[in-house]
Short mmCIF file of C-alpha atoms in Angstrom, two decimals:
data_model
loop_
_atom_site.label_atom_id
_atom_site.label_comp_id
_atom_site.label_asym_id
_atom_site.label_seq_id
_atom_site.Cartn_x
_atom_site.Cartn_y
_atom_site.Cartn_z
CA MET A 1 -2.13 17.30 -19.86
CA SER A 2 -2.92 13.64 -19.61
CA LYS A 3 -6.30 12.47 -18.42
CA LYS A 4 -4.68 11.28 -15.11
CA GLU A 5 -3.01 14.65 -14.53
CA GLY A 6 -6.27 16.37 -15.31
CA VAL A 7 -8.17 14.32 -12.72
CA ILE A 8 -5.56 14.85 -9.99
CA ALA A 9 -5.86 18.65 -10.66
CA ALA A 10 -9.54 18.44 -10.62
CA ILE A 11 -9.39 16.68 -7.19
CA ILE A 12 -7.04 19.28 -5.80
CA LEU A 13 -9.05 22.18 -7.14
CA VAL A 14 -12.65 21.00 -6.52
CA GLY A 15 -12.61 23.06 -3.27
CA ALA A 16 -15.89 22.71 -1.24
CA ALA A 17 -16.98 19.62 -3.07
CA ALA A 18 -13.71 17.74 -2.65
CA ALA A 19 -13.77 14.07 -1.50
CA VAL A 20 -10.05 14.50 -1.15
CA ALA A 21 -10.41 17.46 1.31
CA VAL A 22 -7.36 19.52 1.12
CA LYS A 23 -6.30 21.35 4.18
CA PHE A 24 -3.96 24.28 3.73
CA CYS A 25 -1.70 25.43 6.48
CA PHE A 26 0.15 28.71 6.48
CA PHE A 27 3.47 29.27 8.41
CA SER A 28 5.10 32.33 9.65
CA ASP A 29 8.78 32.51 10.49
CA SER A 30 7.88 32.79 14.28
CA SER A 31 5.95 29.53 14.26
CA ALA A 32 8.70 27.43 12.48
CA VAL A 33 9.54 24.06 14.21
CA ALA A 34 12.99 22.40 13.58
CA THR A 35 14.89 19.57 14.72
CA GLY A 36 17.43 20.21 17.60
CA SER A 37 18.12 19.09 21.21
CA ASP A 38 15.67 21.00 23.27
CA LYS A 39 13.25 18.08 23.81
CA THR A 40 12.79 14.45 23.01
CA ASP A 41 9.53 12.55 23.65
CA SER A 42 9.65 8.80 24.56
CA SER A 43 6.98 7.81 22.25
CA ALA A 44 8.96 9.13 19.26
CA SER A 45 12.09 7.40 20.67
CA ASP A 46 10.10 4.11 20.73
CA LYS A 47 9.44 4.63 17.04
CA GLY A 48 13.10 5.01 16.39
CA TYR A 49 12.99 8.67 15.56
CA GLU A 50 14.52 11.75 17.23
CA TYR A 51 12.94 15.07 17.07
CA SER A 52 12.73 18.21 19.29
CA MET A 53 10.72 21.34 19.34
CA GLN A 54 11.71 25.02 19.56
CA LEU A 55 8.51 26.19 20.94
CA ALA A 56 7.36 25.29 24.44
CA ASN A 57 3.66 25.18 23.78
CA VAL A 58 2.89 24.07 20.12
CA LYS A 59 -0.83 23.03 19.78
CA SER A 60 -1.71 23.58 16.15
CA ASP A 61 -1.73 20.52 13.86
CA CYS A 62 -0.68 22.91 11.11
CA ILE A 63 2.67 23.46 12.66
CA PRO A 64 5.02 20.47 11.88
CA ILE A 65 7.41 18.70 13.99
CA TYR A 66 10.19 17.24 11.90
CA ILE A 67 11.65 13.84 12.37
CA ASN A 68 14.94 12.75 10.65
CA TYR A 69 14.18 9.57 8.73
CA SER A 70 16.96 7.40 7.15
CA ASN A 71 16.90 7.42 3.27
CA ASP A 72 18.05 3.84 3.72
CA GLN A 73 14.26 3.09 4.53
CA LEU A 74 13.29 4.08 1.01
CA ASP A 75 12.79 0.48 -0.01
CA SER A 76 10.93 -0.36 3.40
CA GLY A 77 7.30 -0.36 4.20
CA ASN A 78 4.03 -1.73 3.03
CA LEU A 79 3.66 0.85 0.28
CA ILE A 80 6.87 0.22 -1.74
CA LEU A 81 6.47 -0.06 -5.51
CA VAL A 82 8.32 -3.14 -6.95
CA ASN A 83 7.91 -3.72 -10.72
CA ARG A 84 10.01 -4.10 -13.79
CA ASP A 85 11.40 -0.55 -13.45
CA HIS A 86 11.85 -0.60 -9.76
CA GLU A 87 14.20 -3.31 -8.22
CA TYR A 88 13.71 -4.54 -4.62
CA LYS A 89 16.94 -4.23 -2.82
CA GLY A 90 15.53 -4.17 0.80
CA SER A 91 15.05 -6.83 3.41
CA ASN A 92 11.71 -7.43 5.19
CA LEU A 93 12.53 -8.08 8.92
CA ASN A 94 9.05 -8.73 9.79
CA MET A 95 8.68 -12.13 8.19
CA VAL A 96 6.77 -15.07 9.75
CA SER A 97 6.29 -18.59 9.06
CA LEU A 98 2.88 -19.42 7.89
CA THR A 99 3.16 -22.89 9.33
CA ASP A 100 3.58 -21.36 12.91
CA THR A 101 0.71 -18.58 12.36
CA LYS A 102 -1.96 -19.70 10.06
CA THR A 103 -5.40 -20.62 10.95
CA ASP A 104 -7.50 -23.68 10.09
CA SER A 105 -9.53 -21.83 7.38
CA TYR A 106 -6.92 -22.53 4.63
CA THR A 107 -3.93 -24.65 3.71
CA ILE A 108 -0.34 -23.80 2.48
CA SER A 109 1.44 -25.36 -0.28
CA GLN A 110 4.70 -25.74 1.51
CA GLU A 111 5.76 -26.03 5.06
CA ASP A 112 8.53 -23.38 4.88
CA MET A 113 6.50 -20.68 3.38
CA LYS A 114 7.17 -17.19 4.86
CA LEU A 115 5.27 -13.99 4.58
CA ASP A 116 5.29 -10.39 6.03
CA SER A 117 3.62 -10.58 9.57
CA GLN A 118 0.94 -8.08 8.81
CA MET A 119 -0.07 -9.72 5.63
CA ALA A 120 -0.24 -13.09 7.33
CA GLN A 121 -2.55 -11.71 9.97
CA SER A 122 -4.67 -10.11 7.40
CA ILE A 123 -4.99 -13.37 5.36
CA ASN A 124 -5.84 -15.19 8.47
CA ARG A 125 -8.64 -12.88 9.17
CA MET A 126 -9.90 -12.76 5.62
CA LEU A 127 -10.00 -16.60 5.06
CA ASP A 128 -11.52 -17.09 8.54
CA ASP A 129 -14.30 -14.80 7.59
CA PHE A 130 -14.62 -16.29 4.16
CA GLN A 131 -15.02 -19.75 5.71
CA THR A 132 -17.65 -18.26 8.15
CA VAL A 133 -19.63 -16.75 5.11
CA THR A 134 -19.32 -19.58 2.67
CA GLY A 135 -18.36 -22.73 4.65
CA TYR A 136 -15.42 -23.20 2.46
CA ASN A 137 -11.92 -23.92 3.73
CA ASP A 138 -10.18 -25.02 0.52
CA VAL A 139 -8.16 -21.82 -0.45
CA ILE A 140 -4.46 -22.52 -0.73
CA ALA A 141 -1.82 -19.88 0.19
CA ASN A 142 0.28 -21.10 -2.73
CA SER A 143 3.22 -18.72 -3.00
CA GLY A 144 4.38 -16.09 -0.60
CA TYR A 145 7.92 -14.78 -0.03
CA ARG A 146 10.51 -15.94 -2.77
CA SER A 147 14.21 -15.43 -2.70
CA VAL A 148 15.94 -13.90 -5.70
CA ASP A 149 17.54 -17.26 -6.56
CA THR A 150 14.10 -19.00 -6.56
CA GLN A 151 12.67 -16.13 -8.88
CA ARG A 152 15.67 -16.67 -11.07
CA GLU A 153 14.73 -20.27 -11.49
CA LEU A 154 11.06 -19.60 -12.21
CA TYR A 155 12.00 -16.78 -14.68
CA ASN A 156 14.44 -19.01 -16.52
CA GLU A 157 11.94 -21.91 -16.74
CA ASP A 158 9.49 -19.55 -18.21
CA ILE A 159 11.82 -18.15 -20.85
CA GLU A 160 13.00 -21.74 -21.81
CA MET A 161 9.25 -22.89 -22.04
CA THR A 162 8.08 -19.82 -24.11
CA GLY A 163 11.22 -19.32 -26.30
CA LEU A 164 10.98 -15.55 -25.65
CA THR A 165 13.67 -13.29 -24.65
CA THR A 166 11.67 -11.80 -21.79
CA SER A 167 8.62 -13.11 -19.81
CA ASP A 168 5.41 -11.22 -19.51
CA SER A 169 4.18 -13.51 -16.71
CA VAL A 170 7.15 -14.01 -14.38
CA ALA A 171 9.11 -11.08 -12.86
CA PRO A 172 12.85 -10.84 -13.46
CA PRO A 173 14.80 -11.87 -10.43
CA GLY A 174 15.10 -8.83 -8.19
CA TYR A 175 11.92 -7.27 -9.52
CA SER A 176 9.27 -9.46 -8.01
CA GLU A 177 6.77 -8.46 -5.39
CA HIS A 178 7.35 -11.93 -3.92
CA HIS A 179 10.76 -10.65 -2.66
CA THR A 180 9.01 -8.25 -0.18
CA GLY A 181 6.90 -10.82 1.54
CA LEU A 182 4.01 -8.52 0.80
CA ALA A 183 2.44 -10.60 -1.98
CA MET A 184 0.61 -13.90 -2.06
CA ASP A 185 -0.65 -16.19 -4.86
CA PHE A 186 -3.74 -18.12 -3.92
CA ALA A 187 -5.11 -21.47 -5.41
CA VAL A 188 -8.00 -23.74 -4.62
CA ASN A 189 -7.72 -27.30 -3.45
CA ASP A 190 -10.00 -28.80 -6.02
CA GLY A 191 -7.68 -31.83 -6.81
CA TYR A 192 -5.51 -29.63 -9.30
CA CYS A 193 -4.50 -26.72 -7.35
CA SER A 194 -6.21 -24.60 -9.62
CA ALA A 195 -5.58 -20.76 -9.47
CA LEU A 196 -8.06 -18.70 -7.45
CA ARG A 197 -10.56 -16.88 -9.71
CA ASP A 198 -13.30 -14.36 -9.38
CA GLU A 199 -16.15 -16.71 -9.65
CA GLY A 200 -18.76 -18.51 -7.45
CA GLU A 201 -18.38 -18.15 -3.82
CA TYR A 202 -14.76 -17.18 -4.27
CA SER A 203 -15.96 -13.92 -5.53
CA TRP A 204 -16.30 -12.90 -1.94
CA VAL A 205 -12.62 -12.56 -1.60
CA TYR A 206 -12.21 -10.21 -4.75
CA GLU A 207 -15.06 -8.13 -3.17
CA ASN A 208 -13.76 -7.88 0.21
CA ALA A 209 -9.86 -8.17 -0.07
CA ASP A 210 -9.53 -4.49 0.34
CA LYS A 211 -11.09 -4.70 3.85
CA TYR A 212 -8.11 -6.64 4.91
CA GLY A 213 -5.62 -4.50 3.28
CA MET A 214 -5.08 -6.32 -0.03
CA PHE A 215 -5.92 -5.75 -3.72
CA LEU A 216 -5.65 -7.76 -6.94
CA ARG A 217 -2.50 -6.51 -8.46
CA TYR A 218 -2.41 -7.60 -12.00
CA THR A 219 -5.63 -7.41 -14.14
CA GLU A 220 -6.64 -7.36 -17.75
CA ALA A 221 -7.37 -3.70 -17.51
CA ASN A 222 -4.04 -2.37 -16.22
CA LYS A 223 -1.70 -4.80 -17.97
CA GLU A 224 -0.32 -1.80 -20.21
CA VAL A 225 0.84 -0.21 -17.12
CA THR A 226 1.90 -3.12 -14.93
CA LYS A 227 3.51 -4.75 -17.94
CA TYR A 228 2.20 -8.17 -16.93
CA LYS A 229 -0.69 -10.45 -18.03
CA ALA A 230 -3.66 -10.65 -15.78
CA GLU A 231 -3.22 -12.80 -12.69
CA SER A 232 -6.49 -13.60 -10.90
CA TRP A 233 -4.51 -15.12 -8.10
CA HIS A 234 -1.95 -12.56 -7.15
CA PHE A 235 -2.77 -10.23 -4.27
CA ARG A 236 -0.67 -7.38 -2.85
CA TYR A 237 -0.73 -6.22 0.84
CA ILE A 238 -0.56 -2.40 1.24
CA GLY A 239 -2.75 -2.14 4.36
CA ALA A 240 -5.53 0.09 5.45
CA PRO A 241 -6.83 2.56 4.11
CA HIS A 242 -4.76 2.26 0.95
CA ALA A 243 -6.19 -1.02 -0.53
CA THR A 244 -9.61 0.58 -0.27
CA ILE A 245 -8.57 3.81 -1.89
CA VAL A 246 -6.82 1.93 -4.80
CA LYS A 247 -9.97 -0.07 -5.34
CA LYS A 248 -12.29 2.99 -5.26
CA LEU A 249 -10.08 5.05 -7.58
CA GLY A 250 -9.46 2.25 -9.95
CA MET A 251 -5.90 2.91 -10.35
CA PRO A 252 -3.05 0.59 -11.20
CA TYR A 253 -0.67 0.66 -8.24
CA GLU A 254 1.94 2.48 -10.29
CA ASP A 255 -0.46 5.34 -10.82
CA TYR A 256 -1.40 5.36 -7.39
CA ILE A 257 2.14 6.07 -6.17
CA ASP A 258 2.21 8.87 -8.56
CA PHE A 259 -1.18 10.16 -7.47
CA LEU A 260 -0.08 10.40 -3.80
CA LYS A 261 2.94 12.70 -4.85
CA GLU A 262 0.25 15.49 -5.43
CA PHE A 263 -0.17 15.75 -1.62
CA SER A 264 1.92 17.23 1.03
CA PHE A 265 1.70 17.90 4.74
CA GLU A 266 0.22 21.36 4.16
CA SER A 267 -2.32 19.98 1.60
CA PRO A 268 -2.87 16.28 2.50
CA PHE A 269 -5.15 13.70 1.01
CA GLU A 270 -8.11 13.09 3.57
CA TYR A 271 -10.00 9.87 3.57
CA LYS A 272 -12.91 8.55 5.49
CA TYR A 273 -12.30 4.79 6.08
CA SER A 274 -15.27 4.31 8.21
CA ASP A 275 -17.70 6.36 10.41
CA ASN A 276 -15.00 6.54 13.06
CA GLU A 277 -11.79 6.11 11.33
CA PHE A 278 -10.14 9.04 9.38
CA TYR A 279 -6.90 9.36 7.64
CA SER A 280 -4.53 12.13 6.25
CA ILE A 281 -2.10 10.96 3.77
CA TYR A 282 0.85 12.82 2.10
CA TYR A 283 4.12 12.48 0.22
CA VAL A 284 7.66 13.69 1.23
CA PRO A 285 10.34 13.51 -1.30
CA ALA A 286 13.58 12.08 -0.31
CA GLN A 287 16.35 14.56 0.34
CA GLN A 288 18.96 13.66 -2.27
CA ASP A 289 21.78 15.74 -0.67
CA SER A 290 21.46 13.97 2.62
CA SER A 291 21.45 10.40 4.29
CA THR A 292 18.18 11.55 5.97
CA THR A 293 14.89 13.14 4.96
CA LYS A 294 13.07 15.49 7.30
CA ILE A 295 9.56 14.13 7.62
CA PRO A 296 6.78 16.54 8.95
CA LEU A 297 4.27 15.30 11.34
CA SER A 298 1.56 16.87 13.49
CA THR A 299 2.23 17.64 16.97
CA ARG A 300 -0.59 15.44 18.02
CA ALA A 301 0.84 12.44 16.03
CA VAL A 302 4.34 12.84 17.45
CA LEU A 303 3.23 13.15 21.21
CA SER A 304 0.73 10.45 20.99
CA SER A 305 1.16 7.26 23.08
CA ASP A 306 -0.57 5.42 20.28
CA LYS A 307 2.28 3.79 18.14
CA ASP A 308 -0.04 3.15 15.43
CA VAL A 309 -1.37 6.64 15.02
CA TYR A 310 0.87 7.06 11.93
CA SER A 311 3.17 5.12 9.81
CA ILE A 312 5.86 5.99 7.31
CA SER A 313 6.64 3.90 4.20
CA GLY A 314 9.13 4.43 1.45
CA ASN A 315 7.92 4.14 -2.07
CA ASN A 316 10.98 2.48 -3.51
CA VAL A 317 11.11 5.27 -5.98
CA ASP A 318 11.94 8.73 -4.68
CA GLY A 319 10.30 9.41 -1.34
CA PHE A 320 8.13 8.48 1.60
CA ILE A 321 4.33 8.26 2.17
CA VAL A 322 2.91 9.26 5.55
CA THR A 323 -0.51 7.78 6.68
CA LEU A 324 -1.79 9.43 9.67
CA LYS A 325 -4.92 8.84 11.70
CA ILE A 326 -6.93 12.11 12.37
CA ASP A 327 -9.77 12.87 14.63
CA SER A 328 -11.93 14.56 12.16
CA LEU A 329 -12.02 15.59 8.66
CA SER A 330 -12.21 18.94 7.08
CA ALA A 331 -15.63 20.60 6.78
CA ASP A 332 -15.53 20.56 3.02
CA TYR A 333 -14.82 16.70 2.87
CA ASN A 334 -17.29 14.88 0.44
CA GLU A 335 -16.79 11.17 0.47
CA ASP A 336 -18.80 10.46 -2.81
CA LEU A 337 -16.43 12.13 -5.23
CA ILE A 338 -13.88 9.28 -5.29
CA THR A 339 -16.65 7.03 -6.45
CA MET A 340 -17.83 9.55 -8.93
CA TYR A 341 -14.37 9.69 -10.54
CA SER A 342 -14.22 6.06 -10.74
CA SER A 343 -17.57 5.58 -12.23
CA MET A 344 -16.87 8.26 -14.81
CA ASN A 345 -13.87 6.16 -15.90
CA MET A 346 -11.70 9.21 -15.89
CA PHE A 347 -8.51 7.32 -15.84
CA GLY A 348 -9.37 5.83 -19.17
CA SER A 349 -7.54 2.45 -20.06
CA GLU A 350 -5.47 2.63 -16.92
CA ILE A 351 -8.59 1.75 -14.55
CA SER A 352 -8.19 -1.58 -12.66
CA SER A 353 -10.89 -2.91 -10.35
CA ALA A 354 -10.96 -6.20 -8.71
CA ASP A 355 -14.76 -6.10 -8.95
CA GLU A 356 -14.50 -6.14 -12.73
CA GLN A 357 -12.27 -9.21 -13.11
#
């Protein structure tokens, strides 16, 4: 068993001391819920899903309602993994022009720069706050969305310049996070457009990016896993609460995707994001023999009028990740254990922390 596997097992088995509180639900045949045509709720239809219940009065959150989710969405969502091993073949339909949406707290390097709308909003909030705290407005949004053709040009230029057969600093075309619109390279307007670095007042960005759903993707500590050199300027958006969890666990993102596979609807990963915001997170493997995958959700989530109560993201590998807001945590939840695992360096050389760069 590897160190990483050992830690995951320890988290699951830690019981009453678990920071990752695991809530087990047991089902009898009489309480099964399945898809059908008995009932369809408007809140679910608004999300684009169809579901129905066989039971008239289901109240327990341990009893799932299944929605049919298209496997075509495997490469869609904030949590997709894109790296040298996993090509991005999707298309982000939520792109916006930064020229039209940016605030005055930063500049952009090109007028036609596009980015995922959620990441654009998060950058606005983060750099607005950065300016309020430091008085600086000289950060540059230097590179957001890139087409495959643009990536091919950059990759070929790097190969020609280095003389190598492959690049360890530029992703091959089709395999760059920039294709997703969920990544941004930052620079500083110092007369040279220097790369953003974790130093001086700019350290604030590294210390606080996770609060805005972003994290430093490529570090010196995780380069053996990511297969890229450290990049102090490249931030990836995955949203709340995942960016904070990744930071606290100190995992490369590749390992975080594997880590989440240990959790299911019956035994989810619970996380306290703030004093009044709690999450239940779990993985659902894609059904290989079907064009859709049945995603289990709690009754409360499906019937909620709040469209943000849950989200489903493909992982661009083999399944889907459900992020569900919950009203309360399990009685045995201990929020200190994640920090303990991180401080004990239990993931060995795979640890990656923006605070240490």
